[in-house]
CSV table of C-alpha atoms in Angstrom, one decimal:
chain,number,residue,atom,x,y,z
A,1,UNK,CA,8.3,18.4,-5.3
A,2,UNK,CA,10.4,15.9,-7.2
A,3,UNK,CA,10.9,12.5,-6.8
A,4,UNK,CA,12.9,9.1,-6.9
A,5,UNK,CA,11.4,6.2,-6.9
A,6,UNK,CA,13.6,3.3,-6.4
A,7,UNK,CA,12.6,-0.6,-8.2
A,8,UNK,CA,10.0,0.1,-11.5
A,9,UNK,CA,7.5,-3.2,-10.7
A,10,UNK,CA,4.0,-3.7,-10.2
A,11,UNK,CA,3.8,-0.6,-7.6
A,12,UNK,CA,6.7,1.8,-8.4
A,13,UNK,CA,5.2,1.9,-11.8
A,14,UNK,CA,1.6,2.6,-10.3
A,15,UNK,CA,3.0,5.6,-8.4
A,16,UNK,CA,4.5,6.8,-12.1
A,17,UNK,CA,1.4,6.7,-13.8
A,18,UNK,CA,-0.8,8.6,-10.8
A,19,UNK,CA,1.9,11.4,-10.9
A,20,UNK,CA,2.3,11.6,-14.4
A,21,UNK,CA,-1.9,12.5,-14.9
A,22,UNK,CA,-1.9,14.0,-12.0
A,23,UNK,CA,-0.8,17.1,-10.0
A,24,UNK,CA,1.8,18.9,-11.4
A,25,UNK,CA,3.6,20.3,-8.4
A,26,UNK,CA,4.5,16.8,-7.9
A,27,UNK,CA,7.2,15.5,-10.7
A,28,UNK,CA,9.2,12.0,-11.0
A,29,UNK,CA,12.7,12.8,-12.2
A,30,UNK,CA,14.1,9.8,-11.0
A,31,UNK,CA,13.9,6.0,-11.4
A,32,UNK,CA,16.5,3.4,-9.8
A,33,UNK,CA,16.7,0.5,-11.9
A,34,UNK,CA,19.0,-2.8,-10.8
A,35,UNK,CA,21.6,-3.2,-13.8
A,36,UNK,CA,19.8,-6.2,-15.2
A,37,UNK,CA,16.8,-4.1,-15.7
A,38,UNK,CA,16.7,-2.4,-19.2
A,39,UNK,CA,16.4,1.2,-18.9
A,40,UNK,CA,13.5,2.1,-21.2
A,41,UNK,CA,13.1,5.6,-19.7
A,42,UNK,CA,15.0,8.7,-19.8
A,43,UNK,CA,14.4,8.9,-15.5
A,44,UNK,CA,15.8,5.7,-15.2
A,45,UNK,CA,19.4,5.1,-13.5
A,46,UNK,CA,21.5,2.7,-11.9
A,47,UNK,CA,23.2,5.0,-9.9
A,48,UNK,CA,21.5,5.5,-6.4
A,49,UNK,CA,24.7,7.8,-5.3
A,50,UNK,CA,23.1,10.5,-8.2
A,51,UNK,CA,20.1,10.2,-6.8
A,52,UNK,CA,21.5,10.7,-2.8
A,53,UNK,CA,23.4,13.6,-3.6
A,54,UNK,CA,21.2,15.2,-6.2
A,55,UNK,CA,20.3,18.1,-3.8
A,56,UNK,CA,16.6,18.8,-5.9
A,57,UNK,CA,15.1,15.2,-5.0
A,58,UNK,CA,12.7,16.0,-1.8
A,59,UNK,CA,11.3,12.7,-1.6
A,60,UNK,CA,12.4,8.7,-2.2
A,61,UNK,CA,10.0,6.2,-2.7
A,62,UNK,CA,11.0,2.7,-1.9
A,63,UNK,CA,9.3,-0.1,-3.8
A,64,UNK,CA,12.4,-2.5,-4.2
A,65,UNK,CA,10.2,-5.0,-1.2
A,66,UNK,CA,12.5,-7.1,0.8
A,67,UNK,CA,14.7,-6.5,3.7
A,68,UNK,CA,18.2,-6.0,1.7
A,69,UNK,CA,19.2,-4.0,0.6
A,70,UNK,CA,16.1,-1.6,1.0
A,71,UNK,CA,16.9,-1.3,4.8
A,72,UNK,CA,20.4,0.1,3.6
A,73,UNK,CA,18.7,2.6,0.8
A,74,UNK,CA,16.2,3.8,3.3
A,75,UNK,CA,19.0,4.8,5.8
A,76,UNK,CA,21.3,6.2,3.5
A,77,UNK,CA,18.1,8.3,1.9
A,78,UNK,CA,17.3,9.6,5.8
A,79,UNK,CA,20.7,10.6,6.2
A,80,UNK,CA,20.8,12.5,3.1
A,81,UNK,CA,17.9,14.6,4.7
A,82,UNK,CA,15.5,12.9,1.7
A,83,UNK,CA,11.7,12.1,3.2
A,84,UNK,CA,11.2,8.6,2.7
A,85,UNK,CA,8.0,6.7,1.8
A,86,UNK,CA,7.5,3.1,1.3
A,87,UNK,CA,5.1,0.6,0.8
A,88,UNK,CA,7.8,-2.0,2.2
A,89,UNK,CA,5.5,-4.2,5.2
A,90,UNK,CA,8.8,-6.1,6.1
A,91,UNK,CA,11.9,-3.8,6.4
A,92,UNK,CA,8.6,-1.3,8.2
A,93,UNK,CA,7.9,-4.3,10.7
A,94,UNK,CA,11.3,-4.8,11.5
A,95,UNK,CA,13.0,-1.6,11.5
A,96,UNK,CA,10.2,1.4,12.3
A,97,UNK,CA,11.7,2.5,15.5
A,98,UNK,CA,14.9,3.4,14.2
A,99,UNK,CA,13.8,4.2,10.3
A,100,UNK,CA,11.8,6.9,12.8
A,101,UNK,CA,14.2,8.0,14.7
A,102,UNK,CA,17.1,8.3,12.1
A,103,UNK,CA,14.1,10.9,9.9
A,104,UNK,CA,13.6,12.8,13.4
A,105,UNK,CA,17.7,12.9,13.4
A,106,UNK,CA,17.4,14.9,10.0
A,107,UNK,CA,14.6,16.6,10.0
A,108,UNK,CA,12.6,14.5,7.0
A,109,UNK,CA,9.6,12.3,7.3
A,110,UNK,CA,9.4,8.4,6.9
A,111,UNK,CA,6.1,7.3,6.0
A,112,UNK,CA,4.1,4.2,5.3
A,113,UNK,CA,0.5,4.1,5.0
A,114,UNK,CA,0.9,1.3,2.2
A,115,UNK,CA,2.4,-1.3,3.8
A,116,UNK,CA,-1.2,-1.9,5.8
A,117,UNK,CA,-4.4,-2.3,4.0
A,118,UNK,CA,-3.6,-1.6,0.2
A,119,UNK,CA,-6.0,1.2,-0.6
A,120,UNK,CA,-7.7,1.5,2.7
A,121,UNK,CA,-6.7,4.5,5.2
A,122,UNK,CA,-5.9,2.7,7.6
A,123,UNK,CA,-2.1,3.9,9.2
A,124,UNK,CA,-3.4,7.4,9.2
A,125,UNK,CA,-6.9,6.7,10.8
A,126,UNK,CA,-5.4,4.9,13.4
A,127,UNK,CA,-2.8,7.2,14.2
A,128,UNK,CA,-5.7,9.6,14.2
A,129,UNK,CA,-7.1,7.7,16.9
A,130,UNK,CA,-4.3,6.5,19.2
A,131,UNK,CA,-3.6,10.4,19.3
A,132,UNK,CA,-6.4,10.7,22.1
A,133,UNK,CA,-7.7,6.9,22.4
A,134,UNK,CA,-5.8,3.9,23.9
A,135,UNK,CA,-6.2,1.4,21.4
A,136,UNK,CA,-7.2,-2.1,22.9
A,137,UNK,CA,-8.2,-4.2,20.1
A,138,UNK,CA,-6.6,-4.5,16.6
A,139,UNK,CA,-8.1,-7.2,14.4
A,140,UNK,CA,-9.2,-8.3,10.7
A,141,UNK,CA,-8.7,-9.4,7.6
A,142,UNK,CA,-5.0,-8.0,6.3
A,143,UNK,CA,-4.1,-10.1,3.2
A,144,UNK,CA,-5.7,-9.8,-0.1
A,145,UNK,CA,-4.6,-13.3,-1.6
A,146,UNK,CA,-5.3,-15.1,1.4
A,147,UNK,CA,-8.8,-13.6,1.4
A,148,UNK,CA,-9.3,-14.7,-1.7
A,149,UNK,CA,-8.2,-17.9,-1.5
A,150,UNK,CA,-10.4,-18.8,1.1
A,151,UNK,CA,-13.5,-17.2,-0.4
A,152,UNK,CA,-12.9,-18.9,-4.0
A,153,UNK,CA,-12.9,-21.6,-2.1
A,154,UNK,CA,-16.0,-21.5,-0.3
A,155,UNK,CA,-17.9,-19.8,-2.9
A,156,UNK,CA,-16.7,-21.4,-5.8
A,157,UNK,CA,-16.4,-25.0,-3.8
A,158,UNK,CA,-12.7,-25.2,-5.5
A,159,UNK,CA,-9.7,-27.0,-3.9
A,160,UNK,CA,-6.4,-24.8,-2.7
A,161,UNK,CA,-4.1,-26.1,-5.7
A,162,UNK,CA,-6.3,-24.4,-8.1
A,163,UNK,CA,-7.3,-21.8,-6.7
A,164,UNK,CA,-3.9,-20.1,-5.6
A,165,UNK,CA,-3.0,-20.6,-9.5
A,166,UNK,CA,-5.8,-18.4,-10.4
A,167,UNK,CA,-4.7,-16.0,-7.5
A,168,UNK,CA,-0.9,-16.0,-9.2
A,169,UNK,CA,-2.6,-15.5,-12.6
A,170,UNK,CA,-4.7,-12.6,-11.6
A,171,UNK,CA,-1.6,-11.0,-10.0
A,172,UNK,CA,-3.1,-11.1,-6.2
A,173,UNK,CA,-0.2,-13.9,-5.5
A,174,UNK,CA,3.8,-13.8,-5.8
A,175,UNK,CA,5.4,-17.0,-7.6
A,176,UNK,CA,6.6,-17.9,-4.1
A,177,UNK,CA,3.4,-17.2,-2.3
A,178,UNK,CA,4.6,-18.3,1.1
A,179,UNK,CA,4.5,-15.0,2.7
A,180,UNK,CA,0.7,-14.7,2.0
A,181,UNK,CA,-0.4,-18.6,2.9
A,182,UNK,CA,1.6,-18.6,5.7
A,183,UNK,CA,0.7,-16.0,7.1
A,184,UNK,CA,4.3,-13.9,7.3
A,185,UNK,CA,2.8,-10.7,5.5
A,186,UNK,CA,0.0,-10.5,8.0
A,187,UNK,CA,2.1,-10.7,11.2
A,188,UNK,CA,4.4,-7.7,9.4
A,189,UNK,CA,1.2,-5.9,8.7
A,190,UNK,CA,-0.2,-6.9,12.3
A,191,UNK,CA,3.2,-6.1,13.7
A,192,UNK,CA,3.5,-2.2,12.3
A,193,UNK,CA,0.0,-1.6,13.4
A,194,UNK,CA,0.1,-2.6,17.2
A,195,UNK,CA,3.9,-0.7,17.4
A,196,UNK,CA,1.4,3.0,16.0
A,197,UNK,CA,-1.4,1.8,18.3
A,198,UNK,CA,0.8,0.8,21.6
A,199,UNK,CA,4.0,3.0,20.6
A,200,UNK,CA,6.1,0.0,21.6
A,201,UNK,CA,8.6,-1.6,19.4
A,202,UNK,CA,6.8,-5.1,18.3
A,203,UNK,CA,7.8,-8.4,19.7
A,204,UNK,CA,10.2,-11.0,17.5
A,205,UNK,CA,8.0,-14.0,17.0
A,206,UNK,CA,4.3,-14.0,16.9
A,207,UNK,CA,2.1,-17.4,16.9
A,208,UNK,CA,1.5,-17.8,13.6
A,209,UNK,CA,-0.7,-20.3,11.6
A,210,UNK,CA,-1.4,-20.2,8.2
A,211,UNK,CA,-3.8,-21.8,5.7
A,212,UNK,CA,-1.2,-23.5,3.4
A,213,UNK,CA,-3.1,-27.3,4.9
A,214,UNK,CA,-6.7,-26.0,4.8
A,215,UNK,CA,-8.6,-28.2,2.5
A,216,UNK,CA,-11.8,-28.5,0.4
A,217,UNK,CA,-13.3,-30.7,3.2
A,218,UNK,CA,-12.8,-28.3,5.9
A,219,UNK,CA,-14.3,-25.4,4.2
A,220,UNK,CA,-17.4,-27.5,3.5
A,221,UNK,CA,-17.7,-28.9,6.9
A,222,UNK,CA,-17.4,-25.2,8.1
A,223,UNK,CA,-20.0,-24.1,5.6
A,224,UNK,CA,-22.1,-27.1,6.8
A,225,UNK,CA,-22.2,-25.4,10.0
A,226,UNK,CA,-23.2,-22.2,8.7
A,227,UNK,CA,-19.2,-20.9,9.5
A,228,UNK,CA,-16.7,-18.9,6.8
A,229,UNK,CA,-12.7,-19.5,7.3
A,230,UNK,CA,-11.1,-16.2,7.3
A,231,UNK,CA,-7.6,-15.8,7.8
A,232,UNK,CA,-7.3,-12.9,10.6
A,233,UNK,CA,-4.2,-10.9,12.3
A,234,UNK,CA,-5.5,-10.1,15.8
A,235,UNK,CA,-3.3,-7.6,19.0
A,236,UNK,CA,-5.3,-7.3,22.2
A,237,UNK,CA,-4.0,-5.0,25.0
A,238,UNK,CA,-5.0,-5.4,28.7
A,239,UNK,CA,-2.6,-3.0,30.8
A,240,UNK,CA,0.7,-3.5,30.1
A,241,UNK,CA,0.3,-6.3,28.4
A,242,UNK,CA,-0.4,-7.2,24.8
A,243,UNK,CA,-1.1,-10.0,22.8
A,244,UNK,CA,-0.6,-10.9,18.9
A,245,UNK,CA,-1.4,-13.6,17.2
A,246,UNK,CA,-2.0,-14.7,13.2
A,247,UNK,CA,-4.4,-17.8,12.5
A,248,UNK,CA,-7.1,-18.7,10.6
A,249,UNK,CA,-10.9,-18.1,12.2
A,250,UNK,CA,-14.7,-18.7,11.8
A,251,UNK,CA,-17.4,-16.4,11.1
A,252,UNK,CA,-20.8,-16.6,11.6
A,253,UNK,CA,-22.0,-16.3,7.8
A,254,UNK,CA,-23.7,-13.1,8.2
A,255,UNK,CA,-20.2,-11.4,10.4
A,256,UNK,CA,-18.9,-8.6,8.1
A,257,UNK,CA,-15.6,-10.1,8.0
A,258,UNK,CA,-17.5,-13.6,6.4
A,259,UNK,CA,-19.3,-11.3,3.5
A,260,UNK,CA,-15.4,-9.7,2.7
A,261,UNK,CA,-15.1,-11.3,-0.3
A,262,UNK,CA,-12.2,-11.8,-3.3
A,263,UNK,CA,-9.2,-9.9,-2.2
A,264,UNK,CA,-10.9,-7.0,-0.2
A,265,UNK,CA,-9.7,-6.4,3.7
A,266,UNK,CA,-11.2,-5.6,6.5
A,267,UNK,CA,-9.9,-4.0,9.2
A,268,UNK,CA,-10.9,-2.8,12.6
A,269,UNK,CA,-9.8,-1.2,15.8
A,270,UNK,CA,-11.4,-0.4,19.2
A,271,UNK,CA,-10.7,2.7,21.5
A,272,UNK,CA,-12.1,3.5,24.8
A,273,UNK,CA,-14.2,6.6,23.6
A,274,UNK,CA,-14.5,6.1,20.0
A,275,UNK,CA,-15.3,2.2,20.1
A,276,UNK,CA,-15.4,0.5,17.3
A,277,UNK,CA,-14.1,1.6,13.9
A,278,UNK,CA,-14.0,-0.8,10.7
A,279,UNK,CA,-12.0,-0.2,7.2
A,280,UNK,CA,-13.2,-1.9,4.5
A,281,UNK,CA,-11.7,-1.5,0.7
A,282,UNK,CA,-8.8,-3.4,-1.8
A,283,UNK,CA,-6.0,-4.8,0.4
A,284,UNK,CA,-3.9,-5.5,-2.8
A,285,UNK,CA,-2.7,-4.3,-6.0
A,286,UNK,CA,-1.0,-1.9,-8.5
A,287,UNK,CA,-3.1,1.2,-8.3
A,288,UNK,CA,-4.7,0.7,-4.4
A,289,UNK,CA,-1.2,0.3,-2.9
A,290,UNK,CA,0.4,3.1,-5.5
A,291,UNK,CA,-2.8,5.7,-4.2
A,292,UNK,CA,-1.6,5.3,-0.7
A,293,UNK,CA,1.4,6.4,-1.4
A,294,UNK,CA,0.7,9.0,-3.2
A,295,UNK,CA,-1.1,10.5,-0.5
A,296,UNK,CA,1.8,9.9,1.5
A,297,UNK,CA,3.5,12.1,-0.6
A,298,UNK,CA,0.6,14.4,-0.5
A,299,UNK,CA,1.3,14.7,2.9
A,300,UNK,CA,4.3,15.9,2.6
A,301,UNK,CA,3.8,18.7,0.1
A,302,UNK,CA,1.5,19.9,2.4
A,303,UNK,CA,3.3,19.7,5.2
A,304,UNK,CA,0.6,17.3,6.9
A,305,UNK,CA,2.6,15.9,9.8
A,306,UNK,CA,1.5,12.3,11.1
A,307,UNK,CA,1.5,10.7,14.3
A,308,UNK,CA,4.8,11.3,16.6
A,309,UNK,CA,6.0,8.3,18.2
A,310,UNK,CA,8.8,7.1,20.2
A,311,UNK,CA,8.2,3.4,20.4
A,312,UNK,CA,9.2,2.9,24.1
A,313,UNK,CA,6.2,1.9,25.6
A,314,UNK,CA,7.2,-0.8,28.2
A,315,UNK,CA,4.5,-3.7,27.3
A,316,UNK,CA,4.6,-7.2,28.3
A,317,UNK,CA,4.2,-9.8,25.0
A,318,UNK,CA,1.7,-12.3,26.4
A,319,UNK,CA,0.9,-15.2,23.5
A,320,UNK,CA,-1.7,-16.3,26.5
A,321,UNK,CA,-3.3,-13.6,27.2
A,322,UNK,CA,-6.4,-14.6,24.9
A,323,UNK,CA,-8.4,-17.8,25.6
A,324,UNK,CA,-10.3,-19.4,23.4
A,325,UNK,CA,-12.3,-22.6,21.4
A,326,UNK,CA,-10.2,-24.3,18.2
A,327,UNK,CA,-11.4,-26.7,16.0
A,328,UNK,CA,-8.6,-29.6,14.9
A,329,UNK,CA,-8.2,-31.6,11.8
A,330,UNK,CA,-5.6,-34.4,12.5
A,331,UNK,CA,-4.6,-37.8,12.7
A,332,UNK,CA,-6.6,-39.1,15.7
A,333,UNK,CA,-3.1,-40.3,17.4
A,334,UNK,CA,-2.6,-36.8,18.2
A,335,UNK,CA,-5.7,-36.2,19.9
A,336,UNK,CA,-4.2,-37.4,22.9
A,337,UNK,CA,-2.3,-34.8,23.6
A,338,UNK,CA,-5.3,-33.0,24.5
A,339,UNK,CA,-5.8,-34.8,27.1
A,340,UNK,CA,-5.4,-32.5,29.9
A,341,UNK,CA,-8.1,-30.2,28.1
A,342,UNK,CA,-11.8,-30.4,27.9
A,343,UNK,CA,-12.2,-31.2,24.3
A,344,UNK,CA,-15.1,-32.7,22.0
A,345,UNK,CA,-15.3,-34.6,18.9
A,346,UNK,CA,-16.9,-33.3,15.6
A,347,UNK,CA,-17.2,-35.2,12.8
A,348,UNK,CA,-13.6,-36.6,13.1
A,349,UNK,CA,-12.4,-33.3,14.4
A,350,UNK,CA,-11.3,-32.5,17.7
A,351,UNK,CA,-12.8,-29.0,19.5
A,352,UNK,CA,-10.6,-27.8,22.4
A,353,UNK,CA,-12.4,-25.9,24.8
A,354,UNK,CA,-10.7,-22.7,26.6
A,355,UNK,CA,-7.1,-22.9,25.7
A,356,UNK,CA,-4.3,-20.0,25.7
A,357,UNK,CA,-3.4,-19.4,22.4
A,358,UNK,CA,0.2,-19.4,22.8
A,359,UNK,CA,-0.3,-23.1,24.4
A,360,UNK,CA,-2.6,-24.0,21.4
A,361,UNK,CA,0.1,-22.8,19.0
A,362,UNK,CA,3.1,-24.5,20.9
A,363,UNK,CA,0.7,-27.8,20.8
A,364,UNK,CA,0.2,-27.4,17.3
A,365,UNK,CA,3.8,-27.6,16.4
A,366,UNK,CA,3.8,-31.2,17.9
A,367,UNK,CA,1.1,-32.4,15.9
A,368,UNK,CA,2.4,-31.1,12.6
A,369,UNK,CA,5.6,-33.2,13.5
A,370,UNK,CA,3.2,-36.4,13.3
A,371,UNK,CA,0.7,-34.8,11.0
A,372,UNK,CA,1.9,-32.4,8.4
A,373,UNK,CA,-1.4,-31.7,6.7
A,374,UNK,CA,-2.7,-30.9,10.1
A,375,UNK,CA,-4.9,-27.7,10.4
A,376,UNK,CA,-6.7,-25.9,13.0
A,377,UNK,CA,-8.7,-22.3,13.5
A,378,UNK,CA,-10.1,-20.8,16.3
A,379,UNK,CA,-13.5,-20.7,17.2
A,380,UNK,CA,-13.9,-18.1,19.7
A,381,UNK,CA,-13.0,-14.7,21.3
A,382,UNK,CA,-13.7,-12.3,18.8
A,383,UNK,CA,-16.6,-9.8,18.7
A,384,UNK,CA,-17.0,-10.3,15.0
A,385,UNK,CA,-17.3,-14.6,15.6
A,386,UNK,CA,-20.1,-16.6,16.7
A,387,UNK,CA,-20.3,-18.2,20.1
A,388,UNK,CA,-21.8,-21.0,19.2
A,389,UNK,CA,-20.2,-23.2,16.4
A,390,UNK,CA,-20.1,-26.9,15.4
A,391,UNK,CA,-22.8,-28.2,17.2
A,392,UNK,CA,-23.8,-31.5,15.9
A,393,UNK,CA,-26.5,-34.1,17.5
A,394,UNK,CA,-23.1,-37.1,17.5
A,395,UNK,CA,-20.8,-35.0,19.6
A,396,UNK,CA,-18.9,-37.2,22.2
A,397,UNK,CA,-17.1,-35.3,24.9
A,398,UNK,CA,-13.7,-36.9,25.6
A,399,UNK,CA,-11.9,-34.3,28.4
């Protein structure tokens, strides 16, 4: 099987170096390069064109990341009856339905197992299970530099500034890291899995919260109360009707998902006859994220068909469907627009009892208009949390 691999970074080089040690009915005869780059191997071109037409490429392998012009090279690799396989979360998020249906058109395969997880297995096992289960619950840890922000963090009892440097330096962070701190990659990750699991094409906008405003203070008031800030992507389904949301969350210290540490994910899904199923392993990096795509590829050598879906599943997006406890750190001012909740205050901190999510997030907007270092996480509903958090003897109920 030969290959093209378009964009020579961090991952397309990964996916060069497995091949290249590894099994030899699988060859790299192909590299797209942008001009600027310096072409410093014979496979290298700047020519995609050569690389469409060239009738003995089988497979393309997108690494260029981004939504242009990938989303352009991707179709015009389909339609040139080329398999495609990427590791591209955001052109996947917003274009699987028809990347899908264009590869049915002409008879090639489009996968993507390393836009979720890294390393972990995680597209094909829960393909694997939506093919008898109905998936109800998607939830975990999805972003590697996020995770490890917040660990270093706690652990290390560091501030953010310094600790995303160390994250950029080790490579876990992009010099823009916005994506990761604000939570964008998760919601694209979060986004591609509930479209497998619910085979609907995945809302626009998701509530979204990130930990760009989390400070030193709140992770040691958290770890005061025995509590470890993870950053989680969560989809529930209830009927026809789903929810999504991406925010930061406490653990109970002992939870699984407060002992995943540095830049590891984890992962989990529930079905109605196979329960619960967790994924743990590196969510990031050159050679985790190149393996999965390599078995992608392995997949298609031997002829290892993946999970049909048509993506017309008609759900209802619900951003209320969950209710639950968050904790606020704000200037007090803003407390009062709380006042219509039940709500209690923790060391200068504001707990609202039993609120939809989608209200929470739409509330939060407001206070980041008068407060924007505000920041906030959620407290409940989640089988991995504890139910009973911040508890302190000078708690004064104010709703």
């Amino acid at each position: 099987m030969k290959i093209a691999i378009l964009g020579f970074g961090t991952i397309g080089s990964g996916i060069y170096d497995i091949i290249a040690n590894g099994d030899t009915r699988m060859r790299v005869t192909a590299i797209f390069i942008r001009p600027t780059h310096p072409a410093t191997m014979p496979e290298m071109t700047t020519d995609l064109d050569a690389i469409l037409n060239d009738p003995t490429i089988d497979v393309i392998v997108e690494t260029m990341g981004g939504l242009h012009p990938a989303h352009d090279y991707i179709l015009q690799a389909l339609q040139h009856g080329k398999h495609v396989v990427t590791a591209n979360k955001a052109v996947v998020a917003k274009y699987l339905p028809e990347f899908t249906a264009v590869a049915a058109q002409h008879h090639v395969q489009f996968y993507f197992e390393a836009t979720t997880g890294g390393g972990i297995p995680w597209i094909r096992n829960l393909e694997r299970a939506a093919r008898i289960d109905q998936i109800d619950t998607i939830e975990g840890i999805f972003n590697g530099t996020s995770n490890y922000i917040l660990d270093q963090m706690q652990r290390a009892h560091l501030d953010f500034d310094p600790v995303l440097l160390a994250a950029k330096d080790m490579g876990y962070a992009e010099a823009d890291p916005s994506a990761d701190i604000d939570g964008e990659d998760v919601v694209n990750k979060l986004k591609i899995s509930a479209a497998l699991a619910y085979n609907m094409a995945p809302p626009r906008d998701v509530p979204t919260f990130g930990i760009r405003n989390v400070s030193k203070a709140d992770i040691d008031f958290f770890a005061s109360q025995h509590q470890v800030l993870r950053l989680i992507g969560k989809s529930k389904r209830d009927g026809d009707h789903y929810s999504m949301v991406v925010e930061p969350r406490l653990y109970s210290e002992t939870a699984l998902a407060a002992n995943t540490f540095e830049n590891f994910n984890l992962i989990r899904l529930h079905g109605q006859t196979i329960g619960d199923l967790q994924f743990y392993g590196q969510g990031a990096g050159k050679y985790p994220t190149a393996n999965a795509i390599v078995q992608d590829l392995y997949d298609i050598l031997e002829n290892a068909p993946h999970l049909d879906r048509s993506f017309d599943q008609p759900l209802h997006f619900d951003a209320n469907l969950n209710v639950t406890d968050y904790v606020l750190r704000a200037d007090p001012m803003t407390f009062a627009m709380f006042n219509d909740r039940e709500t209690e205050i923790v060391n200068d901190r504001l707990v609202i009892k039993q609120i939809p999510t989608g209200d929470m997030h739409k509330l939060m907007r407001g206070v980041l208009a008068i407060d924007a270092d505000a920041f906030m996480a959620t407290i409940g509903d989640s089988e991995l949390a504890a139910k009973d958090v911040l508890h302190q003897q000078d708690q004064e109920v104010i709703g």
